[in-house]
Tab-separated table of C-alpha atoms in Angstrom:
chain	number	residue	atom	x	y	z
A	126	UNK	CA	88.905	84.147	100.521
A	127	UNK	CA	92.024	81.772	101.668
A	128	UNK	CA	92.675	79.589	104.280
A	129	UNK	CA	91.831	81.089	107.871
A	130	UNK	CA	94.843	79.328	109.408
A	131	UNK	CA	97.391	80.737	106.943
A	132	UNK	CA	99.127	83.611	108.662
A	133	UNK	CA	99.433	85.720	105.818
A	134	UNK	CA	95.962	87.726	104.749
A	135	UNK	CA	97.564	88.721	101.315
A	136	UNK	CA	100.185	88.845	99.161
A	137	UNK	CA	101.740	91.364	96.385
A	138	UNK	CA	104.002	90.000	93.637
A	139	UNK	CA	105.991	92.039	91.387
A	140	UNK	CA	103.651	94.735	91.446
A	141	UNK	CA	103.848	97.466	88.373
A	142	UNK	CA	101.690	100.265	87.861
A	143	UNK	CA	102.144	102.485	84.435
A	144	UNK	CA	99.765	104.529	83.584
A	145	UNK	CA	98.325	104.327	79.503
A	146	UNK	CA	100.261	106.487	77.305
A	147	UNK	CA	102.670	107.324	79.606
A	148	UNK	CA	106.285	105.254	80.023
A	149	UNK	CA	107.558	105.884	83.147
A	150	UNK	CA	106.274	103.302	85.940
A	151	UNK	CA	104.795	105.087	89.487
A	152	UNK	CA	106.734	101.630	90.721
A	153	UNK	CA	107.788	98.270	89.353
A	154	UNK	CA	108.291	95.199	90.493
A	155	UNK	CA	106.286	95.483	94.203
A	156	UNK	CA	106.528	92.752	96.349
A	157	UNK	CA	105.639	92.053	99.979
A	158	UNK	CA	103.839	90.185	101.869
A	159	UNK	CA	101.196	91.345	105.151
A	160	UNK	CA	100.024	89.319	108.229
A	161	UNK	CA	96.548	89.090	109.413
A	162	UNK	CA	97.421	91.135	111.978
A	163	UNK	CA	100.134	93.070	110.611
A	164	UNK	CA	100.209	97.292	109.715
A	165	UNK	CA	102.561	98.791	107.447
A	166	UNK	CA	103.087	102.062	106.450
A	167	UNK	CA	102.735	103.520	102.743
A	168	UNK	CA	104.828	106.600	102.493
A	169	UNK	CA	106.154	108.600	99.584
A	170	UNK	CA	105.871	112.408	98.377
A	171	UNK	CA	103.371	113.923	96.996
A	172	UNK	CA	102.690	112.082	93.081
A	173	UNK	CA	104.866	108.823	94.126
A	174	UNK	CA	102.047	106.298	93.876
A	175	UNK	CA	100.612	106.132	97.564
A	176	UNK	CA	97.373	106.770	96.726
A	177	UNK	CA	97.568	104.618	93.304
A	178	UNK	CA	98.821	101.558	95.460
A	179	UNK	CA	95.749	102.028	97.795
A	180	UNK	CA	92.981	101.987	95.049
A	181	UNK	CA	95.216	98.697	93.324
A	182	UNK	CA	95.151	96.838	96.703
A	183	UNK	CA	91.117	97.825	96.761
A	184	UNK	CA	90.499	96.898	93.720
A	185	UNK	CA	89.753	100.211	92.391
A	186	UNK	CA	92.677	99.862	89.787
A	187	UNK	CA	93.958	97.242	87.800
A	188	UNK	CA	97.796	96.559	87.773
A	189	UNK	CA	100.089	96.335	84.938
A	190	UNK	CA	101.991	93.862	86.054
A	191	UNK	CA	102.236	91.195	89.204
A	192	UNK	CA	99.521	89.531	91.257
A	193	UNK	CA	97.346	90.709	94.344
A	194	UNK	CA	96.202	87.768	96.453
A	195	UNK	CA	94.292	88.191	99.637
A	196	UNK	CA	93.526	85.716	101.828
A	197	UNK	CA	91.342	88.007	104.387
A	198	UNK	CA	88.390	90.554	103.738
A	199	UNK	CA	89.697	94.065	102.921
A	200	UNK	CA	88.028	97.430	103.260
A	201	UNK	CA	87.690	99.829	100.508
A	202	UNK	CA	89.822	102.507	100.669
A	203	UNK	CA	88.671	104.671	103.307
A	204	UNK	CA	89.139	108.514	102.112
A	205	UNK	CA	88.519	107.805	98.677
A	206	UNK	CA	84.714	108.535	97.639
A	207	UNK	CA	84.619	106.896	94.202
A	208	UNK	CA	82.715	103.733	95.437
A	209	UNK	CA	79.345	105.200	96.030
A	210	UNK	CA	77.070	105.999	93.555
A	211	UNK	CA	76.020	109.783	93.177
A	212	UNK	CA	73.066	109.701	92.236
A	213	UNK	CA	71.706	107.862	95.570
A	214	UNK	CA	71.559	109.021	98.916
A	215	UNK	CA	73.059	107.952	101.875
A	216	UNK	CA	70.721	105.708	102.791
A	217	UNK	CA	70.395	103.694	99.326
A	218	UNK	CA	74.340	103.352	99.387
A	219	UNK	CA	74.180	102.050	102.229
A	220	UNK	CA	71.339	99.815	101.946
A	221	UNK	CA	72.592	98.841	98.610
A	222	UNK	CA	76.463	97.746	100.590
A	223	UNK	CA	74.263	95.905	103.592
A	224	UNK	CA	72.848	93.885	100.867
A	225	UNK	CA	76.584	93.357	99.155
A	226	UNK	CA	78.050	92.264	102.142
A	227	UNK	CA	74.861	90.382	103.107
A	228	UNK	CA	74.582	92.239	106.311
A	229	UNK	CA	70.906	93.657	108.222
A	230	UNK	CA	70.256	97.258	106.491
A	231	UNK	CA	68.820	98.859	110.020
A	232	UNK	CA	72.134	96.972	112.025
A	233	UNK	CA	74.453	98.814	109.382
A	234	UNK	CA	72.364	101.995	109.210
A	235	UNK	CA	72.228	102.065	113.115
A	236	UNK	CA	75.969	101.776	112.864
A	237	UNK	CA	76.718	104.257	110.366
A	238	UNK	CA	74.054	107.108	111.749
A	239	UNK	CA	75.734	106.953	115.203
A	240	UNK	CA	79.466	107.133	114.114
A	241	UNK	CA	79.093	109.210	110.824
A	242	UNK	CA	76.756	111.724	112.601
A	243	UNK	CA	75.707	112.894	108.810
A	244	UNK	CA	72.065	113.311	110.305
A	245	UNK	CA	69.869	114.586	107.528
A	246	UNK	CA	72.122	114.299	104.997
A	247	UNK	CA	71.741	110.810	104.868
A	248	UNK	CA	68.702	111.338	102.700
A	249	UNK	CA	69.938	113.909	100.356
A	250	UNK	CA	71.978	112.974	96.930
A	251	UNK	CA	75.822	112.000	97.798
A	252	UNK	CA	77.071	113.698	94.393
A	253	UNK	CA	76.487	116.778	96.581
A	254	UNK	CA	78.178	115.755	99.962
A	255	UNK	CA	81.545	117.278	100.353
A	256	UNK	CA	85.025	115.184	100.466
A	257	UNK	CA	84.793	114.956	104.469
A	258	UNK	CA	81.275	114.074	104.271
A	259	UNK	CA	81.772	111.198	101.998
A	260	UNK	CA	84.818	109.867	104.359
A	261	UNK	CA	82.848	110.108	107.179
A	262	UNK	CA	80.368	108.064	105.349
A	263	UNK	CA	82.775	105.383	104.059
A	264	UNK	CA	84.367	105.431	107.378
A	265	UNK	CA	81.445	104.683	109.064
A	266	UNK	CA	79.913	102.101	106.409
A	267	UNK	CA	83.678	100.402	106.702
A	268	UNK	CA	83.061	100.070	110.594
A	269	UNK	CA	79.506	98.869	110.403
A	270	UNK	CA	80.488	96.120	108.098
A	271	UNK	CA	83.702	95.076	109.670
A	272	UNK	CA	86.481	94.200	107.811
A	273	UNK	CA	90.028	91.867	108.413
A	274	UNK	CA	91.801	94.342	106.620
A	275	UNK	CA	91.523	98.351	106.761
A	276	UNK	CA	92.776	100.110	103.608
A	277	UNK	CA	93.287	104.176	104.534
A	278	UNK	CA	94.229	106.825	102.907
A	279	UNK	CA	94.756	109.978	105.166
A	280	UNK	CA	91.190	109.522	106.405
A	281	UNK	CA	92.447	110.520	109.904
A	282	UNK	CA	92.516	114.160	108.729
A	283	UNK	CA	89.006	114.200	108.367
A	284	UNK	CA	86.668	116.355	110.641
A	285	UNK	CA	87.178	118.034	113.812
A	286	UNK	CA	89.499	117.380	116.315
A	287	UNK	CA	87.003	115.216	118.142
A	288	UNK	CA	85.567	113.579	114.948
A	289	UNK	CA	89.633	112.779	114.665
A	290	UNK	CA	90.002	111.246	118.021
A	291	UNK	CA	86.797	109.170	117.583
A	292	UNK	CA	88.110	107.428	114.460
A	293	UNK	CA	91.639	107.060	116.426
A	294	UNK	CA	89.387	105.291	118.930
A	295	UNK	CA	87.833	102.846	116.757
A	296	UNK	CA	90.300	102.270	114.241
A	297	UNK	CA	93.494	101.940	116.229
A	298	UNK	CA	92.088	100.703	119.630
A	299	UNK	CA	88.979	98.923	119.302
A	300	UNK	CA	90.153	97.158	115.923
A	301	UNK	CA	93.783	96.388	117.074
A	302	UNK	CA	93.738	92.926	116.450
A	303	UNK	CA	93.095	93.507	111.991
A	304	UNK	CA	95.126	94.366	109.459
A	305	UNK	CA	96.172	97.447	108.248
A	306	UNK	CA	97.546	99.232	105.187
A	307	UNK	CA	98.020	102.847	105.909
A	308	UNK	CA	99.154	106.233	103.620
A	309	UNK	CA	100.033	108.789	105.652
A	310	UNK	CA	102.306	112.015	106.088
A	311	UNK	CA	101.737	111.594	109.728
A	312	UNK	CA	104.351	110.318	110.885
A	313	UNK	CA	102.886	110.546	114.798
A	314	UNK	CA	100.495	107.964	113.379
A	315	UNK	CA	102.395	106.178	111.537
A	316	UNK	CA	105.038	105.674	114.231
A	317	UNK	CA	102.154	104.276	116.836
A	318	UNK	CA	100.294	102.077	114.883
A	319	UNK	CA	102.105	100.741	111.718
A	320	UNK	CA	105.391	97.904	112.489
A	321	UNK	CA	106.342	97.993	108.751
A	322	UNK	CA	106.850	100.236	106.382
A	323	UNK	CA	107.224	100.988	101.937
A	324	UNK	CA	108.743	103.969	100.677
A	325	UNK	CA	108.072	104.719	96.911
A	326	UNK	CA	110.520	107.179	95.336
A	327	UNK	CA	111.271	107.563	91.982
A	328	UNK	CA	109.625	104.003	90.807
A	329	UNK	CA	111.092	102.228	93.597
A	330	UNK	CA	109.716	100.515	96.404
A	331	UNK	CA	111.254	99.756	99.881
A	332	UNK	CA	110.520	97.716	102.349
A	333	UNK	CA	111.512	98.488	106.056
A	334	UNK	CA	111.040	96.239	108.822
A	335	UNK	CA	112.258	99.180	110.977
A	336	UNK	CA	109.156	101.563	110.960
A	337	UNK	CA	111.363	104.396	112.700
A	338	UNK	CA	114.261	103.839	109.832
A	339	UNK	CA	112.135	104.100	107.627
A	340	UNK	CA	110.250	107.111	109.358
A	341	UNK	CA	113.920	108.989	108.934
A	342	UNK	CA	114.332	108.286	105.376
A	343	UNK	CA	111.092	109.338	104.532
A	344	UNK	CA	111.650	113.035	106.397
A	345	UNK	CA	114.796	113.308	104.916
A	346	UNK	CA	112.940	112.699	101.356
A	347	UNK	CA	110.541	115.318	102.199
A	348	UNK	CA	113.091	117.686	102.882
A	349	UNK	CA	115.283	116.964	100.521
């Protein structure tokens, strides 16, 4: 997993995404690199690659082009459902992750049954869970397990406004010393917790070292 004493956790390099049987790139040429403490932003409209980007630095998609090297553990990305199987219920995904991540199934379950607050659904098929169900279950499973690096993807629109402030709690306070790569279009959020930020437009990425620069570009994008 690297060397703990290097300051970087990981490292993009010329990053390029095309999708097969198409010819236009979502972005080319990607590079950047993230401390083990750093956060930086993700922002783009709607179809830019955010999302894409996520599930490469996951693992969830191959690139193109380039080379992804992390030197820290990294989360799945939280708000996208697609790593659990179906066909199992709660509880076997996460007993089957515990034993992944060689962690103790009733520490993790513990965990997971107080934060997710899924109850009885934990024992019922996740093929059938809704989208916020399944991102409160990843969530939790993500904060059981404890990772160097959090991977998100608008997960903080998930749930009530308490569920909301409980994952603002955990993620942003009590976990202010990891990593963090973060797609958002809130920009209160992304203001308060991220020091960095990419913009992808038009298969082009940015980096800003100026998170509120790059905050005004991105609402001038929006609006454009």
């Amino acid at each position: 997993m690297g060397n703990p004493a290097d300051p970087i956790g990981l490292r993009v390099e010329n990053l390029s995404k095309t999708y097969h049987g198409t010819t236009r790139s979502l972005f080319e040429g990607l590079s950047f690199d993230l401390a083990r403490s750093g956060r930086i932003a993700i922002l783009g409209r709607n179809g830019q690659g955010k999302s894409t980007l996520i599930k490469m630095l996951g693992g969830i998609l191959p690139p193109t082009d380039g080379r992804i090297r992390w030197g820290m553990s990294s989360s799945w990305p939280i708000g996208f459902g697609g790593g659990f199987q179906g066909s199992l219920t709660g509880l076997d995904n996460i007993r089957f992750l515990a034993r992944i991540y060689d962690r103790n199934f009733k520490d993790v379950l513990a965990r997971v049954d107080d934060f997710a607050e899924l109850g009885p659904a934990l024992k019922v098929p996740v093929k059938i869970y809704s989208s916020g169900m399944r991102a409160r279950l990843a969530f939790g499973l993500s904060l059981a397990i404890e990772f160097d690096c959090y991977l998100i993807d608008e997960v903080t629109a998930v749930g009530d406004a308490r569920f909301q402030r409980k994952c603002s709690e955990e993620l942003f306070q009590a976990r202010a010393d990891r990593a963090l790569i973060m797609a958002s279009h809130d920009m209160n959020i992304i203001g308060q917790h991220c020091d960095r930020a990419l913009i992808i437009e038009s298969g082009k990425a940015k980096i800003f070292t100026d998170i509120h620069e790059a905050i005004d570009i991105y609402t001038w994008l929006r609006a454009a």
